[in-house]
Amino acid sequence: MVHFTAEEKAAITSLWGKMNVEEAGGEALGRLLVVYPWTQRFFDNFGNLSSPSAILGNPKVKAHGKKVLTSFGDAIKNMDNLKTTFAKLSELHCDKLHVDPENFRLLGNVMVIILATHFGKEFTPEVQAAWQKLVSAVAIALGHKYH
Amino acid sequence: MLSAQERAQIAQVWDLIAGHEAQFGAELLLRLFTVYPSTKGYFPHLSACQDAAQLLSHGQRMLAAVGAAVQHMDNLRAALSPLADLHALVLRVDPANFPLLIQCFQVVLASHLQDEYTVEMQAAWDKFLTGVAVVLTEKYR
């Protein structure tokens, strides 16, 4: 089980509190689909993904991004218990969605980059470390029920 | 292969770094060591005391090499050949570490450029740095 120190939790929750989760979610998913175009394989029915602006403006991308990041909020409320928190979602991603867990790592890294664009200097190495630890732990939790 | 737009994005971002290689390089190394402590083993002289002057000096060297790569985007293999030899024969950094460095590089760019760090820049730099890493590890075996 991953343990987060008080400082790490503070770094994570303070930034999360200042985020527009809806917008950031769309941006994270959008950037994933642009920077790593093979990830589009899971979103064939999302309509126009033909250019970066099409992807970032795509309403289905925004809606799904919001869903994903809202779920990430659950992670932040349950940092000491990620595997249990994401057990059902893990099963879903394995059994129904067939998503390679590598994609969770890619999305986590994109999220960290977006946080850096939003928070600038405030996104210190220590703050980055706390967030990389969190996204990595979430990725592992989401992959935990794969069989 | 980098498209014309990708090359333009890469050059545009580099213009913002040029002249500040030491500062960006030192921050890159500091982030690398803080976020991924296992990488410190590759920099024994640096990571023990994390002396600011040494970080700036080594950071400058690393970013200067990136700058050389930017100047020779069309022929990375030739331009980076001595560095590829160094990594293969002397440094022998496990290839798995390059994505960690690239992630930290992206965070450095993103935190400095903020809203100006467009998705096109992020994509171009991810592709470019990944290409650099491939060349640096190509002679490993």
Short mmCIF file of N, CA and C in Angstrom, two decimals, chain A residues 81-87 89-91 104 135-146:
data_model
loop_
_atom_site.label_atom_id
_atom_site.label_comp_id
_atom_site.label_asym_id
_atom_site.label_seq_id
_atom_site.Cartn_x
_atom_site.Cartn_y
_atom_site.Cartn_z
N ASN A 81 -6.11 4.41 0.38
CA ASN A 81 -6.90 3.22 0.11
C ASN A 81 -7.24 3.12 -1.38
N LEU A 82 -6.23 3.33 -2.21
CA LEU A 82 -6.51 3.47 -3.64
C LEU A 82 -6.96 2.17 -4.29
N LYS A 83 -6.35 1.06 -3.89
CA LYS A 83 -6.68 -0.20 -4.56
C LYS A 83 -8.14 -0.57 -4.36
N THR A 84 -8.65 -0.36 -3.15
CA THR A 84 -10.07 -0.65 -2.88
C THR A 84 -10.96 0.34 -3.61
N THR A 85 -10.58 1.61 -3.54
CA THR A 85 -11.38 2.67 -4.17
C THR A 85 -11.56 2.40 -5.65
N PHE A 86 -10.53 1.91 -6.32
CA PHE A 86 -10.60 1.74 -7.77
C PHE A 86 -10.82 0.30 -8.21
N ALA A 87 -11.18 -0.58 -7.29
CA ALA A 87 -11.35 -2.00 -7.65
C ALA A 87 -12.36 -2.18 -8.77
N LEU A 89 -13.56 0.07 -10.93
CA LEU A 89 -13.12 0.72 -12.16
C LEU A 89 -12.02 -0.10 -12.84
N SER A 90 -11.19 -0.75 -12.02
CA SER A 90 -10.14 -1.59 -12.57
C SER A 90 -10.74 -2.75 -13.35
N GLU A 91 -11.73 -3.39 -12.74
CA GLU A 91 -12.41 -4.50 -13.43
C GLU A 91 -13.04 -4.02 -14.73
N PHE A 104 -2.86 4.47 -18.51
CA PHE A 104 -3.07 5.18 -17.24
C PHE A 104 -1.81 5.97 -16.89
N VAL A 135 -0.31 9.98 -9.23
CA VAL A 135 -0.79 9.47 -10.52
C VAL A 135 -0.26 8.07 -10.77
N SER A 136 0.95 7.83 -10.30
CA SER A 136 1.52 6.49 -10.45
C SER A 136 0.74 5.48 -9.60
N ALA A 137 0.38 5.86 -8.38
CA ALA A 137 -0.37 4.96 -7.50
C ALA A 137 -1.77 4.70 -8.05
N VAL A 138 -2.38 5.72 -8.64
CA VAL A 138 -3.71 5.54 -9.25
C VAL A 138 -3.61 4.59 -10.43
N ALA A 139 -2.56 4.76 -11.25
CA ALA A 139 -2.37 3.88 -12.40
C ALA A 139 -2.23 2.43 -11.95
N ILE A 140 -1.47 2.23 -10.90
CA ILE A 140 -1.29 0.87 -10.37
C ILE A 140 -2.60 0.32 -9.84
N ALA A 141 -3.35 1.14 -9.12
CA ALA A 141 -4.64 0.71 -8.57
C ALA A 141 -5.60 0.32 -9.69
N LEU A 142 -5.58 1.10 -10.77
CA LEU A 142 -6.48 0.81 -11.90
C LEU A 142 -6.06 -0.46 -12.63
N GLY A 143 -4.80 -0.81 -12.54
CA GLY A 143 -4.34 -2.03 -13.20
C GLY A 143 -4.40 -3.25 -12.31
N HIS A 144 -4.74 -3.03 -11.05
CA HIS A 144 -4.61 -4.09 -10.05
C HIS A 144 -5.49 -5.30 -10.29
N LYS A 145 -6.70 -5.08 -10.83
CA LYS A 145 -7.64 -6.20 -11.00
C LYS A 145 -7.53 -6.86 -12.36
N TYR A 146 -6.53 -6.49 -13.14
CA TYR A 146 -6.39 -7.08 -14.48
C TYR A 146 -6.02 -8.55 -14.37
#
